[in-house]
Amino acid sequence: LSLIIFSALSLGCGEKPAGGGAGKGGRGGGGSAPVLVGQAKTKVVPLVIEAIGAVEPIRTTAVRSQVTGTLLKRAIQEGHDVTEGDLLFEIDPRPFRNALQSAEADLQKARVQLETARAQVARYRALTASEMVSKEQFEKINDTARALESEVLSDESRLATARLQLEYCSIRAPLTGRTGNMSVHEGDIVRANDSGTPLITINQLSPIYVTFGVPQQYLVEFTRYRATGTLKVSVVPPGTNDKPEEGELTFLDNTVDSSTGTLKLKGTFANADHRLWPGQFATVKVTLA
């Protein structure tokens, strides 16, 4: 864009006679006014669109227990950074360990019974071939073996479920981020998939989204300039006069909100210093060209 700067000219006419009196014609005039002249300049300025945006985590999770039991340990602190896989909470594992041992015993018993049934099937098959036992007896033994095979499969499934329930006693971080408010303490009874308040919420802070909306008339400009390359987005965190956080436009919604006539967009920011915080409002500037 070219910006031409020029000054207005102001001229004054007339000459005041000596002595301060009026001339013969009866008209007097002021002194000459200064004339200011500015040089015309050409300057390239960015085409920028401003909007108000909200900071949102790219990934967030509300951690809940998948088993019911007594909370034995809180392994993390509120407001601390955690890494994916870190231990968060530990639930009393003793009931689940007992259930696992019972499932293992049931499976072992079923396998022994199946082994015996298979041996009988092999023996009765030979006897049937020599017509020493009836086919009906052989079929009955064979059906028993098949039923025990199904029972073994069922016991194996119960054993796998018992192992999984025991693993659920150790609640681990599903993502890397910052922990929020903790709503439970040691000794509390936590319930499986409780729809109430989560045990803790974890928000990913790096990278992070800034979501904002623009009037629908800018859709053509955004699609045109975005097709030519990546659009830069800058945000100054509220309450600071520091340099802005620089990011890129990474999301353009596929529909216009009919209730507000706005188009939703998102910019992604590295946020290495955690200057942007989930829930903040900030002024967003998108440089189109």
Coordinates of C-alpha atoms in Angstrom, one line a residue:
L1 CA 0.0 0.0 0.0
S2 CA 1.3 3.5 -0.8
L3 CA 0.8 6.2 1.8
I4 CA 1.4 9.9 0.5
I5 CA 1.8 12.5 3.1
F6 CA 1.4 16.1 2.3
S7 CA 0.8 19.4 4.2
A8 CA -1.9 22.0 3.9
L9 CA -0.8 25.4 2.8
S10 CA -2.0 28.6 4.5
L11 CA -1.4 32.0 2.9
G12 CA -2.1 35.5 4.2
C13 CA -2.2 38.7 2.0
G14 CA -1.9 42.3 2.8
E15 CA 0.6 44.6 4.3
K16 CA 0.2 46.6 7.4
P17 CA 1.2 50.3 7.1
A18 CA 3.8 51.8 9.3
G19 CA 2.4 53.1 12.5
G20 CA -0.3 50.5 12.8
G21 CA -3.0 52.6 11.1
A22 CA -5.2 51.6 8.2
G23 CA -4.3 52.5 4.6
K24 CA -6.0 55.0 2.6
G25 CA -8.5 52.5 1.4
G26 CA -9.6 51.9 5.0
R27 CA -8.6 48.2 5.0
G28 CA -5.8 46.7 7.1
G29 CA -4.2 43.2 6.8
G30 CA -2.1 40.9 9.0
G31 CA 1.5 39.8 8.4
S32 CA 2.5 36.9 6.1
A33 CA 1.7 33.4 7.4
P34 CA 4.4 30.7 7.2
V35 CA 4.1 28.1 4.5
L36 CA 4.9 24.5 5.4
V37 CA 5.9 22.1 2.6
G38 CA 6.2 18.3 3.2
Q39 CA 8.0 15.9 0.8
A40 CA 5.8 13.2 -0.7
K41 CA 6.9 9.7 0.5
T42 CA 5.9 6.1 -0.5
K43 CA 5.8 3.5 2.3
V44 CA 4.8 -0.1 2.4
V45 CA 2.5 -0.9 5.4
P46 CA 1.0 -4.3 6.4
L47 CA -2.6 -5.3 5.7
V48 CA -3.7 -6.3 9.2
I49 CA -7.0 -7.5 10.6
E50 CA -7.6 -7.2 14.4
A51 CA -10.0 -9.3 16.5
I52 CA -10.5 -10.3 20.1
G53 CA -9.5 -13.9 20.8
A54 CA -9.6 -16.4 23.6
V55 CA -6.7 -18.7 24.6
E56 CA -7.5 -22.4 24.5
P57 CA -5.4 -25.5 25.2
I58 CA -4.9 -27.7 22.2
R59 CA -5.3 -30.8 24.4
T60 CA -7.1 -31.0 27.7
T61 CA -8.3 -33.9 29.9
A62 CA -10.5 -34.3 32.9
V63 CA -8.9 -37.2 34.8
R64 CA -11.4 -39.6 36.4
S65 CA -11.0 -43.0 38.0
Q66 CA -12.0 -46.1 36.1
V67 CA -12.4 -48.2 39.2
T68 CA -14.1 -47.7 42.6
G69 CA -11.9 -47.7 45.6
T70 CA -10.1 -45.9 48.4
L71 CA -7.5 -43.2 47.3
L72 CA -4.2 -44.1 48.9
K73 CA -1.8 -41.6 47.4
R74 CA -1.7 -38.3 45.6
A75 CA 1.6 -38.4 43.6
I76 CA 1.5 -34.8 42.2
Q77 CA 0.8 -31.3 43.3
E78 CA -1.7 -28.8 42.0
G79 CA -0.4 -26.4 39.4
H80 CA 2.6 -28.4 38.5
D81 CA 3.8 -29.6 35.1
V82 CA 3.5 -33.3 34.5
T83 CA 4.7 -35.6 31.6
E84 CA 2.6 -38.1 29.9
G85 CA 2.8 -41.4 31.8
D86 CA 3.5 -39.8 35.2
L87 CA 1.8 -41.3 38.2
L88 CA -1.0 -39.0 39.4
F89 CA -3.0 -41.1 42.0
E90 CA -3.0 -44.5 43.5
I91 CA -6.1 -46.4 44.5
D92 CA -6.0 -49.3 47.1
P93 CA -5.0 -52.3 44.9
R94 CA -5.7 -55.1 47.4
P95 CA -9.3 -56.0 46.3
F96 CA -8.3 -56.0 42.7
R97 CA -5.2 -58.1 43.4
N98 CA -7.4 -60.6 45.1
A99 CA -9.8 -60.6 42.1
L100 CA -6.8 -61.2 39.8
Q101 CA -5.6 -64.2 41.9
S102 CA -9.1 -65.7 41.8
A103 CA -9.3 -65.3 38.0
E104 CA -5.9 -67.0 37.7
A105 CA -7.1 -69.9 39.8
D106 CA -10.3 -70.3 37.8
L107 CA -8.4 -70.3 34.6
Q108 CA -5.9 -72.9 35.8
K109 CA -8.8 -75.2 37.0
A110 CA -10.5 -74.9 33.6
R111 CA -7.3 -75.7 31.7
V112 CA -6.8 -78.8 33.8
Q113 CA -10.4 -79.9 33.1
L114 CA -9.9 -79.3 29.4
E115 CA -6.7 -81.3 29.3
T116 CA -8.5 -84.2 30.9
A117 CA -11.4 -83.9 28.5
R118 CA -9.2 -83.9 25.5
A119 CA -7.4 -87.0 26.8
Q120 CA -10.8 -88.7 27.1
V121 CA -11.8 -87.6 23.6
A122 CA -8.6 -89.2 22.2
R123 CA -9.2 -92.4 24.1
Y124 CA -12.9 -92.7 23.2
R125 CA -12.1 -92.0 19.6
A126 CA -9.9 -95.1 19.5
L127 CA -12.5 -97.1 21.3
T128 CA -15.2 -96.0 18.9
A129 CA -13.1 -97.0 16.0
S130 CA -13.0 -100.6 17.5
E131 CA -16.7 -100.3 18.3
M132 CA -16.1 -100.8 22.0
V133 CA -18.1 -97.7 22.9
S134 CA -21.1 -96.2 21.2
K135 CA -21.0 -93.1 19.0
E136 CA -23.4 -91.4 21.4
Q137 CA -20.9 -91.8 24.3
F138 CA -18.1 -90.4 22.1
E139 CA -20.2 -87.4 21.1
K140 CA -21.0 -86.7 24.7
I141 CA -17.3 -86.7 25.7
N142 CA -16.5 -84.5 22.7
D143 CA -19.2 -82.0 23.6
T144 CA -17.9 -81.8 27.1
A145 CA -14.4 -80.9 25.7
R146 CA -15.8 -78.2 23.5
A147 CA -17.7 -76.7 26.4
L148 CA -14.5 -76.6 28.5
E149 CA -12.7 -74.9 25.6
S150 CA -15.3 -72.1 25.7
E151 CA -14.9 -72.0 29.5
V152 CA -11.2 -71.5 29.2
L153 CA -11.7 -68.7 26.7
S154 CA -14.1 -67.0 29.1
D155 CA -11.8 -67.4 32.1
E156 CA -8.9 -65.9 30.0
S157 CA -11.1 -62.9 29.3
R158 CA -12.0 -62.5 33.0
L159 CA -8.3 -62.7 33.9
A160 CA -7.4 -60.0 31.3
T161 CA -10.2 -57.8 32.8
A162 CA -8.9 -58.4 36.3
R163 CA -5.3 -57.4 35.2
L164 CA -6.7 -54.3 33.6
Q165 CA -8.7 -53.3 36.7
L166 CA -5.5 -53.7 38.8
E167 CA -3.6 -51.4 36.3
Y168 CA -6.4 -48.8 36.7
C169 CA -5.5 -48.5 40.4
S170 CA -2.5 -46.5 39.2
I171 CA -3.9 -43.4 37.5
R172 CA -1.3 -41.9 35.1
A173 CA -1.2 -38.6 33.1
P174 CA -2.6 -39.1 29.6
L175 CA -0.8 -36.1 28.3
T176 CA 2.0 -33.6 29.1
G177 CA 0.7 -30.3 30.6
R178 CA -0.1 -28.3 33.7
T179 CA -2.3 -29.7 36.5
G180 CA -5.2 -27.7 37.9
N181 CA -7.3 -27.8 41.1
M182 CA -7.3 -31.2 42.8
S183 CA -10.7 -32.2 44.2
V184 CA -9.7 -35.4 46.2
H185 CA -7.5 -36.3 49.2
E186 CA -6.0 -39.5 50.6
G187 CA -8.7 -41.7 52.2
D188 CA -11.5 -40.5 49.9
I189 CA -13.7 -43.0 48.1
V190 CA -13.4 -42.5 44.3
R191 CA -15.9 -44.0 42.0
A192 CA -15.6 -45.4 38.6
N193 CA -16.4 -43.0 35.7
D194 CA -18.0 -40.5 38.2
S195 CA -19.8 -37.8 36.1
G196 CA -19.2 -35.2 38.8
T197 CA -16.1 -33.2 39.5
P198 CA -13.0 -34.8 38.0
L199 CA -10.0 -35.8 40.2
I200 CA -7.9 -33.2 38.3
T201 CA -7.8 -31.4 35.0
I202 CA -4.6 -31.2 32.8
N203 CA -4.2 -28.6 30.1
Q204 CA -1.5 -28.6 27.5
L205 CA 0.2 -25.2 27.5
S206 CA 2.9 -25.7 24.7
P207 CA 1.8 -25.3 22.0
I208 CA -1.5 -23.6 22.5
Y209 CA -4.5 -22.2 20.5
V210 CA -5.9 -18.7 20.3
T211 CA -9.4 -18.8 18.9
F212 CA -11.0 -15.7 17.4
G213 CA -13.8 -14.7 15.1
V214 CA -13.9 -12.2 12.2
P215 CA -16.9 -10.8 10.3
Q216 CA -18.0 -12.9 7.3
Q217 CA -17.0 -10.3 4.8
Y218 CA -13.3 -11.1 5.4
L219 CA -13.8 -14.7 4.3
V220 CA -12.7 -13.9 0.7
E221 CA -9.5 -12.1 1.9
F222 CA -8.6 -14.9 4.3
T223 CA -9.0 -17.7 1.7
R224 CA -7.2 -15.7 -1.0
Y225 CA -4.1 -14.7 1.1
R226 CA -4.0 -18.1 2.9
A227 CA -3.7 -19.8 -0.5
T228 CA -0.5 -17.9 -1.2
G229 CA 1.3 -19.0 2.0
T230 CA 1.1 -19.2 5.8
L231 CA -0.5 -16.2 7.5
K232 CA 1.2 -14.8 10.6
V233 CA -0.7 -14.2 13.8
S234 CA 0.5 -12.1 16.7
V235 CA -1.0 -11.8 20.2
V236 CA 0.1 -9.5 23.1
P237 CA -0.8 -11.1 26.4
P238 CA -3.1 -8.9 28.4
G239 CA -1.5 -6.7 31.1
T240 CA 1.9 -6.5 29.3
N241 CA 3.6 -4.2 26.9
D242 CA 6.2 -6.7 25.9
K243 CA 6.8 -8.0 22.4
P244 CA 3.9 -10.1 21.0
E245 CA 3.8 -13.8 20.8
E246 CA 4.1 -14.9 17.2
G247 CA 2.2 -17.8 15.7
E248 CA 0.5 -19.0 12.5
L249 CA -3.1 -19.3 11.4
T250 CA -3.8 -23.1 11.4
F251 CA -7.6 -23.3 11.3
L252 CA -10.3 -21.7 9.2
D253 CA -13.8 -23.1 10.0
N254 CA -15.8 -24.7 7.3
T255 CA -19.0 -22.7 8.1
V256 CA -20.0 -19.2 9.1
D257 CA -21.9 -18.9 12.4
S258 CA -25.4 -17.9 11.2
S259 CA -26.3 -16.4 14.6
T260 CA -23.4 -13.9 14.7
G261 CA -22.3 -13.7 11.1
T262 CA -18.7 -14.4 12.1
L263 CA -16.1 -16.9 10.9
K264 CA -14.1 -18.9 13.5
L265 CA -10.3 -19.1 13.2
K266 CA -7.5 -20.4 15.3
G267 CA -3.8 -19.5 15.6
T268 CA -1.2 -21.9 17.0
F269 CA 1.5 -20.5 19.2
A270 CA 4.6 -22.2 20.6
N271 CA 4.1 -20.5 23.9
A272 CA 7.5 -21.7 25.2
D273 CA 7.5 -19.2 28.1
H274 CA 3.8 -19.9 29.0
R275 CA 2.9 -16.2 28.5
L276 CA -0.5 -17.3 27.1
W277 CA -2.8 -18.9 29.6
P278 CA -6.0 -20.9 28.9
G279 CA -9.1 -18.7 29.3
Q280 CA -7.4 -15.4 28.6
F281 CA -8.8 -12.8 26.3
A282 CA -6.3 -11.0 24.0
T283 CA -6.1 -8.8 20.9
V284 CA -5.2 -10.8 17.9
K285 CA -3.6 -9.3 14.8
V286 CA -3.5 -11.3 11.5
T287 CA -1.1 -10.1 8.8
L288 CA -2.6 -10.9 5.4
A289 CA -0.1 -9.2 3.2

